[in-house]
PDB file of C-alpha atoms and ligand atoms in Angstrom:
ATOM      1  CA  MET A   1      -0.345  67.443  67.338  1.00  0.00           C
ATOM      2  CA  ASN A   2      -1.508  70.901  66.105  1.00  0.00           C
ATOM      3  CA  LYS A   3      -4.310  72.567  68.021  1.00  0.00           C
ATOM      4  CA  ILE A   4      -6.777  74.798  66.155  1.00  0.00           C
ATOM      5  CA  ILE A   5      -6.980  78.168  67.873  1.00  0.00           C
ATOM      6  CA  ARG A   6      -9.409  79.908  65.518  1.00  0.00           C
ATOM      7  CA  LYS A   7     -11.843  79.088  62.954  1.00  0.00           C
ATOM      8  CA  GLN A   8     -13.872  81.382  60.744  1.00  0.00           C
ATOM      9  CA  GLN A   9     -16.368  80.487  58.060  1.00  0.00           C
ATOM     10  CA  PHE A  10     -15.902  82.578  54.795  1.00  0.00           C
ATOM     11  CA  SER A  11     -18.608  80.966  52.749  1.00  0.00           C
ATOM     12  CA  GLU A  12     -20.729  77.771  52.538  1.00  0.00           C
ATOM     13  CA  LYS A  13     -17.711  75.674  51.646  1.00  0.00           C
ATOM     14  CA  VAL A  14     -14.800  77.868  52.572  1.00  0.00           C
ATOM     15  CA  PHE A  15     -13.106  77.906  56.034  1.00  0.00           C
ATOM     16  CA  CYS A  16     -10.128  79.525  57.661  1.00  0.00           C
ATOM     17  CA  LEU A  17      -8.249  77.714  60.348  1.00  0.00           C
ATOM     18  CA  GLU A  18      -5.470  79.135  62.446  1.00  0.00           C
ATOM     19  CA  VAL A  19      -3.430  76.266  63.942  1.00  0.00           C
ATOM     20  CA  GLU A  20      -0.318  76.152  66.331  1.00  0.00           C
ATOM     21  CA  ALA A  21       2.732  75.136  64.411  1.00  0.00           C
ATOM     22  CA  PRO A  22       5.402  77.053  65.982  1.00  0.00           C
ATOM     23  CA  LEU A  23       8.479  75.780  64.189  1.00  0.00           C
ATOM     24  CA  ILE A  24       6.979  75.948  60.709  1.00  0.00           C
ATOM     25  CA  ALA A  25       5.688  79.536  61.485  1.00  0.00           C
ATOM     26  CA  ARG A  26       9.155  80.513  62.282  1.00  0.00           C
ATOM     27  CA  SER A  27      10.863  79.147  59.123  1.00  0.00           C
ATOM     28  CA  CYS A  28       8.331  79.186  56.326  1.00  0.00           C
ATOM     29  CA  ARG A  29       8.800  81.631  53.380  1.00  0.00           C
ATOM     30  CA  PRO A  30       6.189  83.013  50.839  1.00  0.00           C
ATOM     31  CA  GLY A  31       5.198  80.265  48.436  1.00  0.00           C
ATOM     32  CA  ASN A  32       5.930  77.462  50.728  1.00  0.00           C
ATOM     33  CA  PHE A  33       3.254  74.934  51.558  1.00  0.00           C
ATOM     34  CA  ILE A  34       2.420  72.291  54.216  1.00  0.00           C
ATOM     35  CA  ILE A  35       1.053  68.812  54.365  1.00  0.00           C
ATOM     36  CA  VAL A  36      -1.748  68.124  56.774  1.00  0.00           C
ATOM     37  CA  ARG A  37      -2.890  64.871  58.186  1.00  0.00           C
ATOM     38  CA  VAL A  38      -6.212  65.135  60.098  1.00  0.00           C
ATOM     39  CA  ASP A  39      -6.068  61.860  61.891  1.00  0.00           C
ATOM     40  CA  ASN A  40      -4.027  58.735  61.702  1.00  0.00           C
ATOM     41  CA  ARG A  41      -6.421  57.178  59.072  1.00  0.00           C
ATOM     42  CA  SER A  42      -6.231  60.215  56.902  1.00  0.00           C
ATOM     43  CA  GLU A  43      -4.297  60.723  53.621  1.00  0.00           C
ATOM     44  CA  ARG A  44      -1.677  63.543  53.821  1.00  0.00           C
ATOM     45  CA  VAL A  45      -2.875  66.709  51.887  1.00  0.00           C
ATOM     46  CA  PRO A  46      -1.052  69.737  50.799  1.00  0.00           C
ATOM     47  CA  TYR A  47      -2.345  73.223  51.704  1.00  0.00           C
ATOM     48  CA  THR A  48      -0.975  76.513  50.976  1.00  0.00           C
ATOM     49  CA  ILE A  49      -0.233  78.972  53.967  1.00  0.00           C
ATOM     50  CA  ALA A  50      -2.271  82.151  53.997  1.00  0.00           C
ATOM     51  CA  LYS A  51      -0.353  83.647  56.977  1.00  0.00           C
ATOM     52  CA  SER A  52       2.280  82.728  59.397  1.00  0.00           C
ATOM     53  CA  ASP A  53       2.786  84.357  62.909  1.00  0.00           C
ATOM     54  CA  PRO A  54       6.304  83.605  64.293  1.00  0.00           C
ATOM     55  CA  VAL A  55       5.454  85.222  67.456  1.00  0.00           C
ATOM     56  CA  LYS A  56       2.304  83.347  68.212  1.00  0.00           C
ATOM     57  CA  GLY A  57       3.695  80.294  66.528  1.00  0.00           C
ATOM     58  CA  THR A  58       0.612  79.847  64.356  1.00  0.00           C
ATOM     59  CA  LEU A  59      -0.153  79.242  60.664  1.00  0.00           C
ATOM     60  CA  THR A  60      -3.488  80.162  58.998  1.00  0.00           C
ATOM     61  CA  MET A  61      -4.867  78.042  56.193  1.00  0.00           C
ATOM     62  CA  VAL A  62      -7.930  78.709  54.032  1.00  0.00           C
ATOM     63  CA  ILE A  63      -9.767  75.336  53.011  1.00  0.00           C
ATOM     64  CA  GLN A  64     -12.448  74.706  50.527  1.00  0.00           C
ATOM     65  CA  GLU A  65     -14.507  71.528  51.024  1.00  0.00           C
ATOM     66  CA  VAL A  66     -13.942  69.746  47.724  1.00  0.00           C
ATOM     67  CA  GLY A  67     -13.168  66.119  48.672  1.00  0.00           C
ATOM     68  CA  LYS A  68     -13.068  63.778  51.815  1.00  0.00           C
ATOM     69  CA  SER A  69     -10.003  65.157  53.514  1.00  0.00           C
ATOM     70  CA  SER A  70     -10.783  68.835  53.151  1.00  0.00           C
ATOM     71  CA  THR A  71     -14.438  68.105  54.387  1.00  0.00           C
ATOM     72  CA  LYS A  72     -12.963  66.223  57.413  1.00  0.00           C
ATOM     73  CA  LEU A  73     -10.716  69.180  58.064  1.00  0.00           C
ATOM     74  CA  CYS A  74     -13.427  71.775  57.747  1.00  0.00           C
ATOM     75  CA  ARG A  75     -15.662  69.813  60.225  1.00  0.00           C
ATOM     76  CA  LEU A  76     -13.094  70.314  63.026  1.00  0.00           C
ATOM     77  CA  ASN A  77     -13.508  73.225  65.631  1.00  0.00           C
ATOM     78  CA  VAL A  78     -11.449  75.297  67.857  1.00  0.00           C
ATOM     79  CA  GLY A  79      -9.613  73.131  70.402  1.00  0.00           C
ATOM     80  CA  ASP A  80      -9.437  70.170  68.199  1.00  0.00           C
ATOM     81  CA  GLU A  81      -6.098  68.777  67.124  1.00  0.00           C
ATOM     82  CA  LEU A  82      -4.622  67.881  63.689  1.00  0.00           C
ATOM     83  CA  HIS A  83      -2.596  64.610  63.764  1.00  0.00           C
ATOM     84  CA  ASP A  84       0.378  66.289  62.151  1.00  0.00           C
ATOM     85  CA  ILE A  85       1.698  69.047  59.808  1.00  0.00           C
ATOM     86  CA  VAL A  86       4.840  68.761  57.777  1.00  0.00           C
ATOM     87  CA  GLY A  87       6.704  71.778  56.253  1.00  0.00           C
ATOM     88  CA  PRO A  88       7.640  74.230  55.035  1.00  0.00           C
ATOM     89  CA  LEU A  89       7.717  72.546  51.754  1.00  0.00           C
ATOM     90  CA  GLY A  90       8.148  73.587  48.120  1.00  0.00           C
ATOM     91  CA  THR A  91      10.426  76.171  46.524  1.00  0.00           C
ATOM     92  CA  PRO A  92       9.720  79.686  47.866  1.00  0.00           C
ATOM     93  CA  SER A  93       8.499  82.455  45.548  1.00  0.00           C
ATOM     94  CA  ARG A  94      11.063  84.636  43.672  1.00  0.00           C
ATOM     95  CA  ILE A  95      10.785  87.905  45.547  1.00  0.00           C
ATOM     96  CA  GLU A  96      12.468  90.807  43.840  1.00  0.00           C
ATOM     97  CA  ASN A  97      11.939  94.405  43.204  1.00  0.00           C
ATOM     98  CA  TYR A  98      10.429  94.145  39.744  1.00  0.00           C
ATOM     99  CA  GLY A  99       8.701  97.519  39.619  1.00  0.00           C
ATOM    100  CA  THR A 100       4.956  97.268  39.224  1.00  0.00           C
ATOM    101  CA  VAL A 101       3.424  93.832  39.827  1.00  0.00           C
ATOM    102  CA  VAL A 102      -0.117  92.790  39.248  1.00  0.00           C
ATOM    103  CA  CYS A 103      -1.188  90.017  41.576  1.00  0.00           C
ATOM    104  CA  ALA A 104      -4.304  88.158  40.432  1.00  0.00           C
ATOM    105  CA  GLY A 105      -6.042  86.002  42.909  1.00  0.00           C
ATOM    106  CA  GLY A 106      -9.093  83.774  42.284  1.00  0.00           C
ATOM    107  CA  GLY A 107     -11.303  82.224  45.056  1.00  0.00           C
ATOM    108  CA  ILE A 108      -9.127  80.466  47.626  1.00  0.00           C
ATOM    109  CA  GLY A 109      -6.149  81.378  45.589  1.00  0.00           C
ATOM    110  CA  ILE A 110      -6.343  84.784  47.166  1.00  0.00           C
ATOM    111  CA  ALA A 111      -5.268  83.063  50.469  1.00  0.00           C
ATOM    112  CA  ALA A 112      -2.229  81.582  48.708  1.00  0.00           C
ATOM    113  CA  ILE A 113      -1.168  84.853  46.958  1.00  0.00           C
ATOM    114  CA  LEU A 114      -1.556  87.011  50.231  1.00  0.00           C
ATOM    115  CA  PRO A 115       1.992  86.015  51.602  1.00  0.00           C
ATOM    116  CA  ILE A 116       3.576  86.556  48.235  1.00  0.00           C
ATOM    117  CA  LEU A 117       2.137  90.093  47.530  1.00  0.00           C
ATOM    118  CA  THR A 118       2.954  91.036  51.134  1.00  0.00           C
ATOM    119  CA  ALA A 119       6.630  90.137  50.360  1.00  0.00           C
ATOM    120  CA  LEU A 120       6.572  91.792  47.004  1.00  0.00           C
ATOM    121  CA  LYS A 121       5.289  95.008  48.701  1.00  0.00           C
ATOM    122  CA  GLN A 122       7.880  94.856  51.417  1.00  0.00           C
ATOM    123  CA  ALA A 123      10.579  94.336  48.632  1.00  0.00           C
ATOM    124  CA  GLY A 124       9.550  97.864  47.259  1.00  0.00           C
ATOM    125  CA  ASN A 125       7.209  96.832  44.356  1.00  0.00           C
ATOM    126  CA  LYS A 126       4.121  98.721  43.470  1.00  0.00           C
ATOM    127  CA  VAL A 127       1.531  96.057  44.052  1.00  0.00           C
ATOM    128  CA  ILE A 128      -1.926  96.195  42.323  1.00  0.00           C
ATOM    129  CA  SER A 129      -4.011  93.153  43.337  1.00  0.00           C
ATOM    130  CA  VAL A 130      -6.861  91.949  41.208  1.00  0.00           C
ATOM    131  CA  LEU A 131      -9.110  89.676  43.421  1.00  0.00           C
ATOM    132  CA  ALA A 132     -11.968  87.615  41.593  1.00  0.00           C
ATOM    133  CA  GLY A 133     -14.710  85.189  42.550  1.00  0.00           C
ATOM    134  CA  ARG A 134     -17.948  84.061  41.313  1.00  0.00           C
ATOM    135  CA  THR A 135     -19.804  85.923  43.969  1.00  0.00           C
ATOM    136  CA  ARG A 136     -19.176  88.450  46.824  1.00  0.00           C
ATOM    137  CA  GLU A 137     -18.654  85.694  49.576  1.00  0.00           C
ATOM    138  CA  LEU A 138     -15.994  84.011  47.388  1.00  0.00           C
ATOM    139  CA  VAL A 139     -13.718  87.057  47.340  1.00  0.00           C
ATOM    140  CA  ILE A 140     -11.989  86.498  50.565  1.00  0.00           C
ATOM    141  CA  MET A 141      -9.328  88.236  52.656  1.00  0.00           C
ATOM    142  CA  VAL A 142      -9.822  91.672  51.042  1.00  0.00           C
ATOM    143  CA  ASP A 143      -8.777  93.653  54.068  1.00  0.00           C
ATOM    144  CA  ASP A 144      -5.577  91.630  54.379  1.00  0.00           C
ATOM    145  CA  VAL A 145      -4.778  92.123  50.609  1.00  0.00           C
ATOM    146  CA  LYS A 146      -5.531  96.026  50.983  1.00  0.00           C
ATOM    147  CA  LYS A 147      -2.788  96.214  53.714  1.00  0.00           C
ATOM    148  CA  TYR A 148      -0.080  95.375  51.288  1.00  0.00           C
ATOM    149  CA  SER A 149      -1.417  96.703  47.996  1.00  0.00           C
ATOM    150  CA  ASP A 150      -1.189 100.053  46.390  1.00  0.00           C
ATOM    151  CA  GLU A 151      -4.588  99.361  44.680  1.00  0.00           C
ATOM    152  CA  VAL A 152      -7.184  96.591  44.934  1.00  0.00           C
ATOM    153  CA  ILE A 153      -9.683  95.741  42.005  1.00  0.00           C
ATOM    154  CA  ILE A 154     -12.481  93.353  42.715  1.00  0.00           C
ATOM    155  CA  MET A 155     -14.191  91.433  39.980  1.00  0.00           C
ATOM    156  CA  THR A 156     -17.206  89.091  40.505  1.00  0.00           C
ATOM    157  CA  ASP A 157     -18.867  86.971  37.726  1.00  0.00           C
ATOM    158  CA  ASP A 158     -22.402  88.293  38.955  1.00  0.00           C
ATOM    159  CA  GLY A 159     -21.259  91.941  39.768  1.00  0.00           C
ATOM    160  CA  SER A 160     -22.316  91.523  43.449  1.00  0.00           C
ATOM    161  CA  TYR A 161     -18.964  92.987  44.553  1.00  0.00           C
ATOM    162  CA  GLY A 162     -16.697  95.321  42.756  1.00  0.00           C
ATOM    163  CA  GLU A 163     -16.984  95.270  38.873  1.00  0.00           C
ATOM    164  CA  LYS A 164     -18.768  92.610  36.815  1.00  0.00           C
ATOM    165  CA  GLY A 165     -16.474  90.266  34.963  1.00  0.00           C
ATOM    166  CA  VAL A 166     -13.718  87.800  35.203  1.00  0.00           C
ATOM    167  CA  VAL A 167     -10.156  88.321  36.500  1.00  0.00           C
ATOM    168  CA  THR A 168      -8.600  88.971  33.055  1.00  0.00           C
ATOM    169  CA  VAL A 169     -10.900  92.033  32.546  1.00  0.00           C
ATOM    170  CA  GLY A 170      -9.459  93.660  35.556  1.00  0.00           C
ATOM    171  CA  VAL A 171      -5.868  92.714  34.782  1.00  0.00           C
ATOM    172  CA  GLU A 172      -6.145  94.012  31.137  1.00  0.00           C
ATOM    173  CA  LYS A 173      -7.596  97.189  32.453  1.00  0.00           C
ATOM    174  CA  VAL A 174      -4.347  97.767  34.431  1.00  0.00           C
ATOM    175  CA  ILE A 175      -1.916  96.699  31.655  1.00  0.00           C
ATOM    176  CA  GLN A 176      -3.652  99.239  29.350  1.00  0.00           C
ATOM    177  CA  ARG A 177      -3.464 101.999  31.798  1.00  0.00           C
ATOM    178  CA  GLU A 178       0.043 101.679  32.980  1.00  0.00           C
ATOM    179  CA  HIS A 179       3.389  99.763  32.513  1.00  0.00           C
ATOM    180  CA  VAL A 180       3.358  96.426  34.404  1.00  0.00           C
ATOM    181  CA  ASP A 181       6.500  94.637  34.855  1.00  0.00           C
ATOM    182  CA  LYS A 182       5.303  91.291  36.224  1.00  0.00           C
ATOM    183  CA  VAL A 183       1.955  89.398  36.689  1.00  0.00           C
ATOM    184  CA  LEU A 184       1.358  86.673  39.197  1.00  0.00           C
ATOM    185  CA  ALA A 185      -1.737  84.611  39.180  1.00  0.00           C
ATOM    186  CA  ILE A 186      -3.027  82.119  41.647  1.00  0.00           C
ATOM    187  CA  GLY A 187      -6.434  80.551  41.574  1.00  0.00           C
ATOM    188  CA  PRO A 188      -8.426  77.874  39.574  1.00  0.00           C
ATOM    189  CA  PRO A 189      -6.102  76.427  36.586  1.00  0.00           C
ATOM    190  CA  VAL A 190      -8.474  78.023  34.016  1.00  0.00           C
ATOM    191  CA  MET A 191      -8.121  81.453  35.610  1.00  0.00           C
ATOM    192  CA  MET A 192      -4.377  81.073  35.740  1.00  0.00           C
ATOM    193  CA  LYS A 193      -4.179  79.919  32.064  1.00  0.00           C
ATOM    194  CA  PHE A 194      -6.089  82.850  30.786  1.00  0.00           C
ATOM    195  CA  THR A 195      -4.241  85.217  33.016  1.00  0.00           C
ATOM    196  CA  SER A 196      -0.993  84.014  31.859  1.00  0.00           C
ATOM    197  CA  LEU A 197      -1.992  84.038  28.128  1.00  0.00           C
ATOM    198  CA  LEU A 198      -3.084  87.653  28.586  1.00  0.00           C
ATOM    199  CA  ALA A 199       0.162  88.703  30.122  1.00  0.00           C
ATOM    200  CA  LYS A 200       2.047  86.957  27.328  1.00  0.00           C
ATOM    201  CA  LYS A 201       0.021  88.816  24.758  1.00  0.00           C
ATOM    202  CA  TYR A 202       1.476  91.906  26.242  1.00  0.00           C
ATOM    203  CA  GLY A 203       4.995  90.389  26.539  1.00  0.00           C
ATOM    204  CA  ILE A 204       4.783  90.633  30.403  1.00  0.00           C
ATOM    205  CA  PRO A 205       6.813  87.989  32.484  1.00  0.00           C
ATOM    206  CA  ASN A 206       4.223  85.987  34.411  1.00  0.00           C
ATOM    207  CA  ASP A 207       4.212  83.386  37.178  1.00  0.00           C
ATOM    208  CA  VAL A 208       1.444  80.906  38.133  1.00  0.00           C
ATOM    209  CA  SER A 209       1.174  78.509  41.091  1.00  0.00           C
ATOM    210  CA  LEU A 210       0.216  75.029  40.147  1.00  0.00           C
ATOM    211  CA  ASN A 211      -0.349  73.868  43.776  1.00  0.00           C
ATOM    212  CA  THR A 212      -4.060  72.501  42.966  1.00  0.00           C
ATOM    213  CA  ILE A 213      -2.304  69.524  41.149  1.00  0.00           C
ATOM    214  CA  MET A 214      -0.461  68.129  44.195  1.00  0.00           C
ATOM    215  CA  VAL A 215      -1.485  64.863  45.870  1.00  0.00           C
ATOM    216  CA  ASP A 216       1.093  63.753  48.321  1.00  0.00           C
ATOM    217  CA  GLY A 217       3.324  66.819  48.123  1.00  0.00           C
ATOM    218  CA  THR A 218       6.459  64.857  48.779  1.00  0.00           C
ATOM    219  CA  GLY A 219       7.874  63.961  45.199  1.00  0.00           C
ATOM    220  CA  MET A 220       6.946  60.396  45.636  1.00  0.00           C
ATOM    221  CA  CYS A 221       3.546  59.742  44.075  1.00  0.00           C
ATOM    222  CA  GLY A 222       4.430  61.380  40.682  1.00  0.00           C
ATOM    223  CA  ALA A 223       0.829  62.968  40.336  1.00  0.00           C
ATOM    224  CA  CYS A 224       2.065  66.453  39.990  1.00  0.00           C
ATOM    225  CA  ARG A 225       4.577  65.642  37.023  1.00  0.00           C
ATOM    226  CA  LEU A 226       4.250  68.108  34.323  1.00  0.00           C
ATOM    227  CA  THR A 227       5.866  69.391  31.233  1.00  0.00           C
ATOM    228  CA  ILE A 228       7.243  72.876  31.842  1.00  0.00           C
ATOM    229  CA  GLY A 229       9.330  74.370  29.094  1.00  0.00           C
ATOM    230  CA  GLY A 230       9.607  70.943  27.380  1.00  0.00           C
ATOM    231  CA  LYS A 231      11.022  69.414  30.685  1.00  0.00           C
ATOM    232  CA  THR A 232       9.482  67.076  33.186  1.00  0.00           C
ATOM    233  CA  ARG A 233       9.045  68.977  36.586  1.00  0.00           C
ATOM    234  CA  PHE A 234       7.495  68.037  39.808  1.00  0.00           C
ATOM    235  CA  VAL A 235       5.343  70.790  40.995  1.00  0.00           C
ATOM    236  CA  CYS A 236       5.747  69.880  44.738  1.00  0.00           C
ATOM    237  CA  ILE A 237       9.511  69.919  44.582  1.00  0.00           C
ATOM    238  CA  ASP A 238      10.405  72.293  41.625  1.00  0.00           C
ATOM    239  CA  GLY A 239       7.485  74.636  42.232  1.00  0.00           C
ATOM    240  CA  PRO A 240       4.746  75.258  42.947  1.00  0.00           C
ATOM    241  CA  GLU A 241       5.429  78.443  40.964  1.00  0.00           C
ATOM    242  CA  PHE A 242       6.359  78.389  37.421  1.00  0.00           C
ATOM    243  CA  ASP A 243       6.759  80.694  34.502  1.00  0.00           C
ATOM    244  CA  GLY A 244       3.241  80.647  33.112  1.00  0.00           C
ATOM    245  CA  ASP A 245       4.471  80.804  29.423  1.00  0.00           C
ATOM    246  CA  LEU A 246       6.179  77.459  29.779  1.00  0.00           C
ATOM    247  CA  VAL A 247       3.274  75.551  31.334  1.00  0.00           C
ATOM    248  CA  ASP A 248       1.629  72.766  29.277  1.00  0.00           C
ATOM    249  CA  TRP A 249      -1.924  73.793  30.235  1.00  0.00           C
ATOM    250  CA  ASP A 250      -3.631  70.733  28.311  1.00  0.00           C
ATOM    251  CA  GLU A 251      -1.525  68.320  30.250  1.00  0.00           C
ATOM    252  CA  MET A 252      -2.379  70.217  33.544  1.00  0.00           C
ATOM    253  CA  PHE A 253      -6.154  69.965  32.785  1.00  0.00           C
ATOM    254  CA  LYS A 254      -5.777  66.269  32.030  1.00  0.00           C
ATOM    255  CA  ARG A 255      -3.949  65.421  35.204  1.00  0.00           C
ATOM    256  CA  MET A 256      -6.571  67.459  37.310  1.00  0.00           C
ATOM    257  CA  GLY A 257      -9.225  64.965  36.347  1.00  0.00           C
ATOM    258  CA  THR A 258      -7.316  61.932  37.378  1.00  0.00           C
ATOM    259  CA  PHE A 259      -8.496  61.567  41.036  1.00  0.00           C
ATOM    260  CA  LYS A 260     -12.127  62.660  40.539  1.00  0.00           C
ATOM    261  CA  GLU A 261     -13.652  59.315  40.759  1.00  0.00           C
ATOM    262  CA  ILE A 262     -11.718  58.249  43.890  1.00  0.00           C
ATOM    263  CA  GLU A 263     -12.736  61.670  45.511  1.00  0.00           C
ATOM    264  CA  THR A 264     -16.372  61.011  45.040  1.00  0.00           C
ATOM    265  CA  ALA A 265     -16.195  57.247  45.924  1.00  0.00           C
ATOM    266  CA  PRO A 266     -17.961  56.192  49.249  1.00  0.00           C
ATOM    267  CA  GLU A 267     -15.517  56.098  52.171  1.00  0.00           C
ATOM    268  CA  PRO A 268     -14.278  52.362  52.871  1.00  0.00           C
ATOM    269  CA  SER A 269     -15.471  51.022  56.324  1.00  0.00           C
ATOM    270  CA  GLU A 270     -13.182  50.522  59.217  1.00  0.00           C
ATOM    271  CA  GLY A 271     -10.820  47.585  58.722  1.00  0.00           C
ATOM    272  CA  LYS A 272     -11.139  47.240  54.973  1.00  0.00           C
TER     273      LYS A 272
HETATM  274 FE1  FES B   1       3.168  63.707  44.634  1.00  0.00          FE
HETATM  275 FE2  FES B   1       4.404  65.894  43.637  1.00  0.00          FE
HETATM  276  S1  FES B   1       2.323  65.803  44.635  1.00  0.00           S
HETATM  277  S2  FES B   1       5.056  63.830  43.478  1.00  0.00           S
END
């Protein structure tokens, strides 16, 4: 069992939970993810790790209510316990000294990119973070990102925070201003696709994290199977980060719609 020790509401449907998980907190690396089961009747759902504290033995997750399991998780409070957490899983991020790296985070993707940009900064990179959301309240963890960034650019669709415009506007401004060695994008698939295409246009190597496609996160369900560079890859095992230039985005979008009906169907009653 993993006890919740802190809960914070970021916006109407986005919550931050800090939970006890000492073994995972000690061994996880940037880019790793965990699988959470809220109770013994719940499905296993993969979530990214926003922060890990090996001394306190805790993990911080940011969850958006989108389906049954995430809603159940967001309803829990401090003192409640999760049935179990498995991890760390997935292939860790490639952390090197690339030079100047633009880290583009969209919505709750900002939580996923935080440990990676932290490690990139600690590896000696100049980190320029471009954070984006539809509105001000959807641009999260700005102070945490600022601690490990040389510059933070905020973009919102409605102009309620930072500059008005989508993430690619902010990224392109940096690329046109100075030499960029690498772009990393984590957020909604459409945001990652267009950030990756932009980087490709300028010949900049770019990585994306396809974590939103995962279902069981163990390599068994096959839901995260994608064509990457003409080869079949499992996002939960071989990723979740991949070279954005190699991703078959049409296939990615097709797969993302597979479980929509199940997610919106009524919950089966006890015993059925
Ligand atoms: Fe099920 Fe990867 S998420 S196989």
